[in-house]
mmCIF file of C-alpha atoms (C1' of nucleotides) in Angstrom:
data_model
loop_
_atom_site.group_PDB
_atom_site.id
_atom_site.type_symbol
_atom_site.label_atom_id
_atom_site.label_comp_id
_atom_site.label_asym_id
_atom_site.label_seq_id
_atom_site.Cartn_x
_atom_site.Cartn_y
_atom_site.Cartn_z
ATOM 1 C CA MET A 1300 -0.030 -0.002 0.020
ATOM 2 C CA SER A 1301 2.613 2.433 1.023
ATOM 3 C CA MET A 1302 5.354 3.736 -1.194
ATOM 4 C CA THR A 1303 9.069 4.307 -0.651
ATOM 5 C CA ILE A 1304 10.742 7.569 -0.865
ATOM 6 C CA GLY A 1305 12.427 6.473 -4.130
ATOM 7 C CA PHE A 1306 9.310 5.615 -5.779
ATOM 8 C CA VAL A 1307 7.868 9.011 -4.776
ATOM 9 C CA ALA A 1308 10.935 10.851 -5.987
ATOM 10 C CA GLU A 1309 10.400 9.277 -9.383
ATOM 11 C CA LYS A 1310 6.673 10.073 -9.492
ATOM 12 C CA THR A 1311 7.131 13.643 -8.344
ATOM 13 C CA CYS A 1312 10.307 14.642 -10.066
ATOM 14 C CA CYS A 1313 11.794 15.670 -6.805
ATOM 15 C CA SER A 1314 15.023 14.225 -5.575
ATOM 16 C CA VAL A 1315 15.014 11.878 -2.526
ATOM 17 C CA ALA A 1316 17.024 14.442 -0.625
ATOM 18 C CA THR A 1317 14.675 17.280 -1.644
ATOM 19 C CA ILE A 1318 11.670 15.357 -0.366
ATOM 20 C CA ARG A 1319 13.364 14.764 2.918
ATOM 21 C CA TYR A 1320 14.197 18.402 3.035
ATOM 22 C CA TYR A 1321 10.535 19.503 2.500
ATOM 23 C CA GLU A 1322 9.534 17.157 5.244
ATOM 24 C CA GLU A 1323 12.006 18.770 7.587
ATOM 25 C CA LYS A 1324 10.731 22.259 6.560
ATOM 26 C CA GLY A 1325 7.172 21.214 7.489
ATOM 27 C CA LEU A 1326 5.601 21.246 3.979
ATOM 28 C CA LEU A 1327 4.603 17.603 4.088
ATOM 29 C CA GLY A 1328 3.040 17.112 7.613
ATOM 30 C CA ARG A 1329 3.651 13.916 9.441
ATOM 31 C CA ILE A 1330 5.026 11.124 7.185
ATOM 32 C CA GLY A 1331 4.413 7.588 8.443
ATOM 33 C CA ARG A 1332 7.061 4.989 8.886
ATOM 34 C CA ALA A 1333 7.192 1.379 7.943
ATOM 35 C CA ALA A 1334 8.104 -1.306 10.444
ATOM 36 C CA ASN A 1335 11.610 -1.069 9.249
ATOM 37 C CA GLY A 1336 11.895 2.664 10.055
ATOM 38 C CA ARG A 1337 11.661 3.715 6.457
ATOM 39 C CA ARG A 1338 9.351 6.572 5.388
ATOM 40 C CA ALA A 1339 6.113 5.325 4.009
ATOM 41 C CA TYR A 1340 4.117 7.568 1.649
ATOM 42 C CA GLY A 1341 0.576 7.456 0.267
ATOM 43 C CA TRP A 1342 -0.961 8.991 -2.928
ATOM 44 C CA PRO A 1343 -2.077 12.040 -1.081
ATOM 45 C CA ASP A 1344 1.614 12.760 -0.291
ATOM 46 C CA ILE A 1345 2.425 12.523 -3.834
ATOM 47 C CA GLY A 1346 -0.263 14.915 -4.830
ATOM 48 C CA ARG A 1347 1.026 17.346 -2.175
ATOM 49 C CA LEU A 1348 4.628 17.030 -3.437
ATOM 50 C CA ARG A 1349 3.527 17.723 -6.956
ATOM 51 C CA LEU A 1350 1.716 20.840 -5.696
ATOM 52 C CA ILE A 1351 4.712 21.906 -3.853
ATOM 53 C CA ARG A 1352 6.894 21.425 -6.900
ATOM 54 C CA ARG A 1353 4.460 23.271 -9.010
ATOM 55 C CA LEU A 1354 4.442 26.206 -6.658
ATOM 56 C CA ARG A 1355 8.270 26.209 -6.336
ATOM 57 C CA ASP A 1356 8.561 26.202 -10.123
ATOM 58 C CA LEU A 1357 6.285 29.291 -10.088
ATOM 59 C CA GLY A 1358 8.816 30.912 -8.057
ATOM 60 C CA PHE A 1359 7.210 30.730 -4.568
ATOM 61 C CA GLY A 1360 9.423 30.562 -1.716
ATOM 62 C CA ILE A 1361 9.361 27.764 0.848
ATOM 63 C CA ASP A 1362 7.606 29.962 3.332
ATOM 64 C CA ALA A 1363 4.948 31.134 0.755
ATOM 65 C CA VAL A 1364 4.301 27.454 -0.235
ATOM 66 C CA ARG A 1365 3.638 26.609 3.444
ATOM 67 C CA THR A 1366 1.237 29.694 3.778
ATOM 68 C CA LEU A 1367 -0.526 28.465 0.603
ATOM 69 C CA ILE A 1368 -0.852 24.950 1.680
ATOM 70 C CA GLU A 1369 -2.159 25.962 5.284
ATOM 71 C CA ALA A 1370 -4.610 28.482 3.551
ATOM 72 C CA MET A 1371 -5.773 25.589 1.384
ATOM 73 C CA HIS A 1372 -6.495 23.302 4.311
ATOM 74 C CA SER A 1373 -8.142 26.168 6.342
ATOM 75 C CA PRO A 1374 -11.971 25.979 6.400
ATOM 76 C CA ASP A 1375 -11.857 29.803 6.495
ATOM 77 C CA SER A 1376 -13.413 31.216 3.395
ATOM 78 C CA ALA A 1377 -11.173 34.331 3.494
ATOM 79 C CA ALA A 1378 -8.214 31.950 3.129
ATOM 80 C CA CYS A 1379 -8.939 31.582 -0.629
ATOM 81 C CA LEU A 1380 -8.761 35.217 -1.235
ATOM 82 C CA ASP A 1381 -5.420 35.360 0.740
ATOM 83 C CA VAL A 1382 -4.208 32.845 -1.760
ATOM 84 C CA ARG A 1383 -5.240 34.989 -4.607
ATOM 85 C CA ASP A 1384 -3.500 38.068 -3.162
ATOM 86 C CA LEU A 1385 -0.373 36.021 -2.615
ATOM 87 C CA ALA A 1386 -0.491 35.031 -6.359
ATOM 88 C CA LEU A 1387 -1.155 38.591 -7.510
ATOM 89 C CA SER A 1388 1.668 40.042 -5.425
ATOM 90 C CA HIS A 1389 3.887 37.333 -6.826
ATOM 91 C CA ILE A 1390 2.933 38.566 -10.340
ATOM 92 C CA ASP A 1391 4.282 42.018 -9.438
ATOM 93 C CA VAL A 1392 7.450 40.379 -8.389
ATOM 94 C CA ILE A 1393 7.810 38.466 -11.634
ATOM 95 C CA ARG A 1394 6.996 41.664 -13.784
ATOM 96 C CA ALA A 1395 9.603 43.542 -11.964
ATOM 97 C CA LYS A 1396 12.173 40.802 -12.694
ATOM 98 C CA ARG A 1397 11.198 40.639 -16.161
ATOM 99 C CA ALA A 1398 11.533 44.346 -16.688
ATOM 100 C CA GLU A 1399 15.087 43.998 -15.225
ATOM 101 C CA LEU A 1400 15.943 41.247 -17.668
ATOM 102 C CA ASP A 1401 14.720 43.175 -20.641
ATOM 103 C CA ALA A 1402 16.841 46.104 -19.788
ATOM 104 C CA LEU A 1403 19.965 43.642 -19.117
ATOM 105 C CA GLU A 1404 19.485 42.067 -22.441
ATOM 106 C CA ALA A 1405 19.295 45.271 -24.418
ATOM 107 C CA ILE A 1406 22.512 46.522 -22.597
ATOM 108 C CA LEU A 1407 24.453 43.234 -23.177
ATOM 109 C CA THR A 1408 23.489 43.002 -26.842
ATOM 110 C CA ASP A 1409 24.695 46.486 -27.577
ATOM 111 C CA LEU A 1410 27.851 45.873 -25.622
ATOM 112 C CA ALA A 1411 28.656 42.647 -27.280
ATOM 113 C CA ALA A 1412 28.014 44.155 -30.659
ATOM 114 C CA SER A 1413 30.121 47.216 -30.245
ATOM 115 C CA CYS A 1414 32.879 45.092 -28.510
ATOM 116 C CA SER A 1415 32.774 42.686 -31.540
ATOM 117 C CA ASP A 1416 33.349 45.651 -33.932
ATOM 118 C CA ALA A 1417 36.136 46.971 -31.852
ATOM 119 C CA CYS A 1418 37.881 43.756 -31.229
ATOM 120 C CA ARG A 1419 37.824 42.415 -34.754
ATOM 121 C CA ASN A 1420 40.794 44.302 -35.607
ATOM 122 C CA GLY A 1421 43.011 43.500 -32.622
ATOM 123 C CA HIS A 1422 41.942 46.373 -30.595
ATOM 124 C CA SER A 1423 42.532 45.564 -26.925
ATOM 125 C CA PRO A 1424 42.573 45.476 -23.887
ATOM 126 C CA ASP A 1425 40.543 48.638 -23.692
ATOM 127 C CA CYS A 1426 37.650 46.563 -24.979
ATOM 128 C CA THR A 1427 34.554 48.529 -25.622
ATOM 129 C CA ILE A 1428 32.466 46.326 -23.519
ATOM 130 C CA ILE A 1429 34.632 47.172 -20.578
ATOM 131 C CA GLU A 1430 34.524 50.819 -21.406
ATOM 132 C CA ALA A 1431 30.848 50.927 -21.784
ATOM 133 C CA ILE A 1432 30.232 49.143 -18.577
ATOM 134 C CA ARG A 1433 32.656 51.211 -16.652
ATOM 135 C CA ALA A 1434 30.773 54.517 -17.564
ATOM 136 C CA MET B 982 44.529 61.084 0.074
ATOM 137 C CA SER B 983 43.066 57.763 0.842
ATOM 138 C CA MET B 984 39.397 56.934 1.715
ATOM 139 C CA THR B 985 37.884 54.964 4.270
ATOM 140 C CA ILE B 986 35.701 51.923 3.533
ATOM 141 C CA GLY B 987 32.499 53.678 4.547
ATOM 142 C CA PHE B 988 33.103 56.558 2.155
ATOM 143 C CA VAL B 989 33.827 54.022 -0.581
ATOM 144 C CA ALA B 990 30.749 52.245 0.208
ATOM 145 C CA GLU B 991 28.735 55.398 -0.186
ATOM 146 C CA LYS B 992 30.410 56.261 -3.543
ATOM 147 C CA THR B 993 29.855 52.699 -4.916
ATOM 148 C CA CYS B 994 26.510 51.751 -3.616
ATOM 149 C CA CYS B 995 27.953 48.507 -2.024
ATOM 150 C CA SER B 996 27.642 47.898 1.662
ATOM 151 C CA VAL B 997 30.763 47.920 3.764
ATOM 152 C CA ALA B 998 30.549 44.174 4.335
ATOM 153 C CA THR B 999 30.075 43.643 0.691
ATOM 154 C CA ILE B 1000 33.317 45.467 -0.169
ATOM 155 C CA ARG B 1001 35.174 43.392 2.387
ATOM 156 C CA TYR B 1002 33.563 40.358 0.817
ATOM 157 C CA TYR B 1003 34.889 41.196 -2.714
ATOM 158 C CA GLU B 1004 38.281 41.954 -1.444
ATOM 159 C CA GLU B 1005 38.135 38.514 0.312
ATOM 160 C CA LYS B 1006 37.201 36.967 -3.011
ATOM 161 C CA GLY B 1007 40.070 38.553 -4.843
ATOM 162 C CA LEU B 1008 38.160 40.849 -7.013
ATOM 163 C CA LEU B 1009 39.780 43.997 -5.645
ATOM 164 C CA GLY B 1010 43.471 43.075 -5.660
ATOM 165 C CA ARG B 1011 45.686 44.304 -2.676
ATOM 166 C CA ILE B 1012 44.063 47.057 -0.642
ATOM 167 C CA GLY B 1013 46.526 49.159 1.334
ATOM 168 C CA ARG B 1014 46.077 49.854 5.051
ATOM 169 C CA ALA B 1015 46.550 53.166 6.910
ATOM 170 C CA ALA B 1016 48.772 53.451 9.876
ATOM 171 C CA ASN B 1017 45.883 52.562 12.247
ATOM 172 C CA GLY B 1018 45.242 49.317 10.299
ATOM 173 C CA ARG B 1019 42.210 50.561 8.537
ATOM 174 C CA ARG B 1020 41.673 49.888 4.812
ATOM 175 C CA ALA B 1021 42.808 52.671 2.594
ATOM 176 C CA TYR B 1022 41.255 53.179 -0.765
ATOM 177 C CA GLY B 1023 42.132 55.176 -3.731
ATOM 178 C CA TRP B 1024 39.944 56.400 -6.672
ATOM 179 C CA PRO B 1025 40.945 53.483 -8.959
ATOM 180 C CA ASP B 1026 39.558 51.200 -6.402
ATOM 181 C CA ILE B 1027 36.121 52.971 -6.496
ATOM 182 C CA GLY B 1028 36.196 52.693 -10.389
ATOM 183 C CA ARG B 1029 36.832 49.075 -9.985
ATOM 184 C CA LEU B 1030 34.079 48.508 -7.491
ATOM 185 C CA ARG B 1031 31.613 50.292 -9.676
ATOM 186 C CA LEU B 1032 32.557 48.108 -12.512
ATOM 187 C CA ILE B 1033 32.155 45.093 -10.185
ATOM 188 C CA ARG B 1034 28.893 46.270 -9.254
ATOM 189 C CA ARG B 1035 27.631 46.874 -12.731
ATOM 190 C CA LEU B 1036 28.700 43.427 -13.698
ATOM 191 C CA ARG B 1037 26.980 41.797 -10.738
ATOM 192 C CA ASP B 1038 23.739 43.879 -11.570
ATOM 193 C CA LEU B 1039 24.007 42.459 -15.103
ATOM 194 C CA GLY B 1040 23.853 39.043 -13.524
ATOM 195 C CA PHE B 1041 27.536 37.885 -13.787
ATOM 196 C CA GLY B 1042 28.638 35.748 -11.125
ATOM 197 C CA ILE B 1043 31.693 36.352 -8.903
ATOM 198 C CA ASP B 1044 33.879 34.149 -11.010
ATOM 199 C CA ALA B 1045 32.780 35.674 -14.183
ATOM 200 C CA VAL B 1046 33.515 39.065 -12.885
ATOM 201 C CA ARG B 1047 36.977 37.721 -11.863
ATOM 202 C CA THR B 1048 37.406 36.475 -15.461
ATOM 203 C CA LEU B 1049 36.275 39.702 -17.043
ATOM 204 C CA ILE B 1050 38.331 41.823 -14.933
ATOM 205 C CA GLU B 1051 41.451 39.695 -15.580
ATOM 206 C CA ALA B 1052 40.858 39.760 -19.345
ATOM 207 C CA MET B 1053 40.555 43.468 -19.022
ATOM 208 C CA HIS B 1054 43.956 43.761 -17.563
ATOM 209 C CA SER B 1055 45.488 41.158 -19.847
ATOM 210 C CA PRO B 1056 47.616 42.501 -22.700
ATOM 211 C CA ASP B 1057 46.374 39.665 -24.965
ATOM 212 C CA SER B 1058 44.126 40.938 -27.705
ATOM 213 C CA ALA B 1059 42.208 37.654 -27.694
ATOM 214 C CA ALA B 1060 41.041 38.496 -24.288
ATOM 215 C CA CYS B 1061 38.624 41.160 -25.596
ATOM 216 C CA LEU B 1062 36.808 38.516 -27.791
ATOM 217 C CA ASP B 1063 36.652 36.304 -24.699
ATOM 218 C CA VAL B 1064 34.889 39.075 -22.937
ATOM 219 C CA ARG B 1065 32.404 39.446 -25.904
ATOM 220 C CA ASP B 1066 31.813 35.689 -25.800
ATOM 221 C CA LEU B 1067 31.040 35.803 -22.152
ATOM 222 C CA ALA B 1068 28.693 38.587 -22.647
ATOM 223 C CA LEU B 1069 26.862 36.737 -25.502
ATOM 224 C CA SER B 1070 26.445 33.585 -23.788
ATOM 225 C CA HIS B 1071 25.178 35.642 -20.775
ATOM 226 C CA ILE B 1072 22.513 37.022 -23.025
ATOM 227 C CA ASP B 1073 21.206 33.481 -23.754
ATOM 228 C CA VAL B 1074 20.956 32.860 -20.156
ATOM 229 C CA ILE B 1075 18.975 36.108 -19.627
ATOM 230 C CA ARG B 1076 16.644 35.315 -22.690
ATOM 231 C CA ALA B 1077 15.843 31.805 -21.232
ATOM 232 C CA LYS B 1078 15.062 33.356 -17.733
ATOM 233 C CA ARG B 1079 12.823 35.967 -19.390
ATOM 234 C CA ALA B 1080 10.993 33.358 -21.337
ATOM 235 C CA GLU B 1081 10.375 31.355 -18.149
ATOM 236 C CA LEU B 1082 9.080 34.508 -16.355
ATOM 237 C CA ASP B 1083 6.786 35.183 -19.349
ATOM 238 C CA ALA B 1084 5.103 31.850 -18.892
ATOM 239 C CA LEU B 1085 4.921 32.114 -15.104
ATOM 240 C CA GLU B 1086 3.202 35.436 -15.358
ATOM 241 C CA ALA B 1087 0.608 34.308 -17.789
ATOM 242 C CA ILE B 1088 -0.240 31.168 -15.543
ATOM 243 C CA LEU B 1089 -0.388 33.251 -12.436
ATOM 244 C CA THR B 1090 -2.483 35.867 -13.971
ATOM 245 C CA ASP B 1091 -5.034 33.241 -15.212
ATOM 246 C CA LEU B 1092 -4.937 31.580 -11.846
ATOM 247 C CA ALA B 1093 -5.459 34.822 -9.812
ATOM 248 C CA ALA B 1094 -8.400 35.894 -11.970
ATOM 249 C CA SER B 1095 -10.179 32.561 -11.907
ATOM 250 C CA CYS B 1096 -9.635 32.239 -8.165
ATOM 251 C CA SER B 1097 -10.952 35.711 -7.754
ATOM 252 C CA ASP B 1098 -14.078 34.847 -9.460
ATOM 253 C CA ALA B 1099 -14.589 31.642 -7.656
ATOM 254 C CA CYS B 1100 -13.850 33.100 -4.162
ATOM 255 C CA ARG B 1101 -15.776 36.197 -4.415
ATOM 256 C CA ASN B 1102 -19.018 34.444 -3.352
ATOM 257 C CA GLY B 1103 -17.369 32.530 -0.434
ATOM 258 C CA HIS B 1104 -16.235 29.371 -2.327
ATOM 259 C CA SER B 1105 -13.560 27.702 -0.259
ATOM 260 C CA PRO B 1106 -11.255 25.983 0.563
ATOM 261 C CA ASP B 1107 -11.110 24.352 -2.820
ATOM 262 C CA CYS B 1108 -9.808 27.543 -4.175
ATOM 263 C CA THR B 1109 -9.641 27.468 -7.997
ATOM 264 C CA ILE B 1110 -6.078 28.482 -7.833
ATOM 265 C CA ILE B 1111 -5.048 25.545 -5.840
ATOM 266 C CA GLU B 1112 -7.098 23.104 -8.033
ATOM 267 C CA ALA B 1113 -5.696 24.604 -11.193
ATOM 268 C CA ILE B 1114 -2.056 24.391 -10.010
ATOM 269 C CA ARG B 1115 -2.755 20.949 -8.538
ATOM 270 C CA ALA B 1116 -3.695 19.650 -12.115
ATOM 271 C "C1'" DC C 913 25.609 -15.998 0.182
ATOM 272 C "C1'" DT C 914 27.281 -12.198 -1.695
ATOM 273 C "C1'" DA C 915 26.780 -8.100 -4.348
ATOM 274 C "C1'" DC C 916 24.488 -4.014 -4.944
ATOM 275 C "C1'" DA C 917 20.818 -0.887 -4.491
ATOM 276 C "C1'" DT C 918 18.218 1.786 -1.334
ATOM 277 C "C1'" DC C 919 17.308 3.534 2.748
ATOM 278 C "C1'" DC C 920 18.515 6.028 7.163
ATOM 279 C "C1'" DT C 921 20.773 10.202 9.962
ATOM 280 C "C1'" DC C 922 23.684 13.789 10.517
ATOM 281 C "C1'" DA C 923 26.894 17.172 8.700
ATOM 282 C "C1'" DA C 924 28.885 19.993 5.471
ATOM 283 C "C1'" DG C 925 28.942 22.727 1.196
ATOM 284 C "C1'" DC C 926 27.144 25.938 -2.637
ATOM 285 C "C1'" DA C 927 26.161 31.324 -4.062
ATOM 286 C "C1'" DA C 928 26.647 35.838 -2.600
ATOM 287 C "C1'" DC C 929 26.054 38.019 0.768
ATOM 288 C "C1'" DT C 930 24.125 39.915 5.533
ATOM 289 C "C1'" DT C 931 24.102 39.915 10.424
ATOM 290 C "C1'" DG C 932 26.120 39.554 14.844
ATOM 291 C "C1'" DA C 933 29.713 39.430 18.571
ATOM 292 C "C1'" DG C 934 33.331 41.495 20.795
ATOM 293 C "C1'" DG C 935 36.663 44.869 20.761
ATOM 294 C "C1'" DA C 936 39.303 49.242 19.385
ATOM 295 C "C1'" DG C 937 39.878 54.000 17.469
ATOM 296 C "C1'" DC C 938 38.538 58.615 16.625
ATOM 297 C "C1'" DA C 939 35.964 63.067 16.555
ATOM 298 C "C1'" DA C 940 33.014 66.126 19.123
ATOM 299 C "C1'" DG C 941 30.532 68.121 22.961
ATOM 300 C "C1'" DC C 942 30.576 69.128 27.897
ATOM 301 C "C1'" DG D 418 39.757 64.952 30.203
ATOM 302 C "C1'" DC D 419 36.011 62.227 29.554
ATOM 303 C "C1'" DT D 420 32.044 60.302 27.942
ATOM 304 C "C1'" DT D 421 29.158 59.441 23.809
ATOM 305 C "C1'" DG D 422 28.518 57.580 19.510
ATOM 306 C "C1'" DC D 423 29.917 56.524 15.035
ATOM 307 C "C1'" DT D 424 33.122 53.967 12.222
ATOM 308 C "C1'" DC D 425 36.336 50.414 11.763
ATOM 309 C "C1'" DC D 426 38.441 45.825 12.626
ATOM 310 C "C1'" DT D 427 38.180 40.295 12.672
ATOM 311 C "C1'" DC D 428 36.013 36.211 12.943
ATOM 312 C "C1'" DA D 429 31.833 33.348 12.819
ATOM 313 C "C1'" DA D 430 27.370 32.124 11.871
ATOM 314 C "C1'" DG D 431 22.985 32.895 9.437
ATOM 315 C "C1'" DT D 432 20.150 33.284 4.898
ATOM 316 C "C1'" DT D 433 17.651 30.222 0.875
ATOM 317 C "C1'" DG D 434 16.942 25.925 -1.287
ATOM 318 C "C1'" DC D 435 18.657 22.621 -1.786
ATOM 319 C "C1'" DT D 436 22.868 18.947 -3.007
ATOM 320 C "C1'" DT D 437 26.585 15.963 -1.661
ATOM 321 C "C1'" DG D 438 28.970 13.087 1.326
ATOM 322 C "C1'" DA D 439 30.092 9.992 5.400
ATOM 323 C "C1'" DG D 440 29.019 6.090 7.723
ATOM 324 C "C1'" DG D 441 25.863 2.499 8.569
ATOM 325 C "C1'" DA D 442 21.620 -0.615 8.317
ATOM 326 C "C1'" DT D 443 18.479 -3.091 5.399
ATOM 327 C "C1'" DG D 444 16.323 -5.090 1.378
ATOM 328 C "C1'" DT D 445 16.523 -7.672 -3.137
ATOM 329 C "C1'" DA D 446 18.416 -10.451 -6.921
ATOM 330 C "C1'" DG D 447 21.381 -13.685 -8.867
#
DNA sequence: CTACATCCTCAAGCAACTTGAGGAGCAAGC
DNA sequence: GCTTGCTCCTCAAGTTGCTTGAGGATGTAG
């Protein structure tokens, strides 16, 4: 009936060590043990791990994941809105990061291009890219 | 003539601790000491720190920054092209990250919207966002 | 019965810093 | 001259989200 950590790792695309880590961090609740002392998982644990993995991939931190899971299990109807708010504020974070990346890409593209021009004919070591960055 | 670490921190937008950290990591070369044992910086150090900060902001890791700075000081004309290549490959990293963020934003936006709809009228705790993520 | 895989726990390592403890120096106000 | 308070010093540990390794027990297959 119960599954080993290795099997669960395979099913959830989490490493064995990561699963133990999540347990230690309190994201999994209590995990039962078989008679031989090994962790024994059930299907709900796999679902929960997949959810955790999904949330992590979406960029939520461990604490945020815990909050979300707790809200999910809360009978409180306000919890759902808390979840939405967390998601919304997370979108802001993502947008800010993306804006940064856009700017960085533009800068690097320019720099690489001008560097390429300047360096082709042996100009060095006052590489344009360094000069431009230095400014 | 020489400047204190606090002054340099102010001029470079690096924290005092970060400047000491960069020194420890070998990004700054040898920093002189005043008679009282305190670090003594000159203007070239400030320029170098600004360059380091710029490169870090662009997403280069400490090791990459060291490589770039070394290439910059190298009399070798090939070094400039190495710098360009480092920049170019870094652009790829940035593009990949941005693509991820685009996808994440789209997902989260959808989720938050549908969650908002479902939760407005007290539906809970099977919040749509959770259900959608779980899938 | 002997490998070999898997599991266990604890501990340390990674990036790139930040934070804190504990102590000394220096400049200014009284 | 003395106290207050800021800056500086070093060394050590904490942060996040894991991964990697040591050292040892157990399970499975040939």
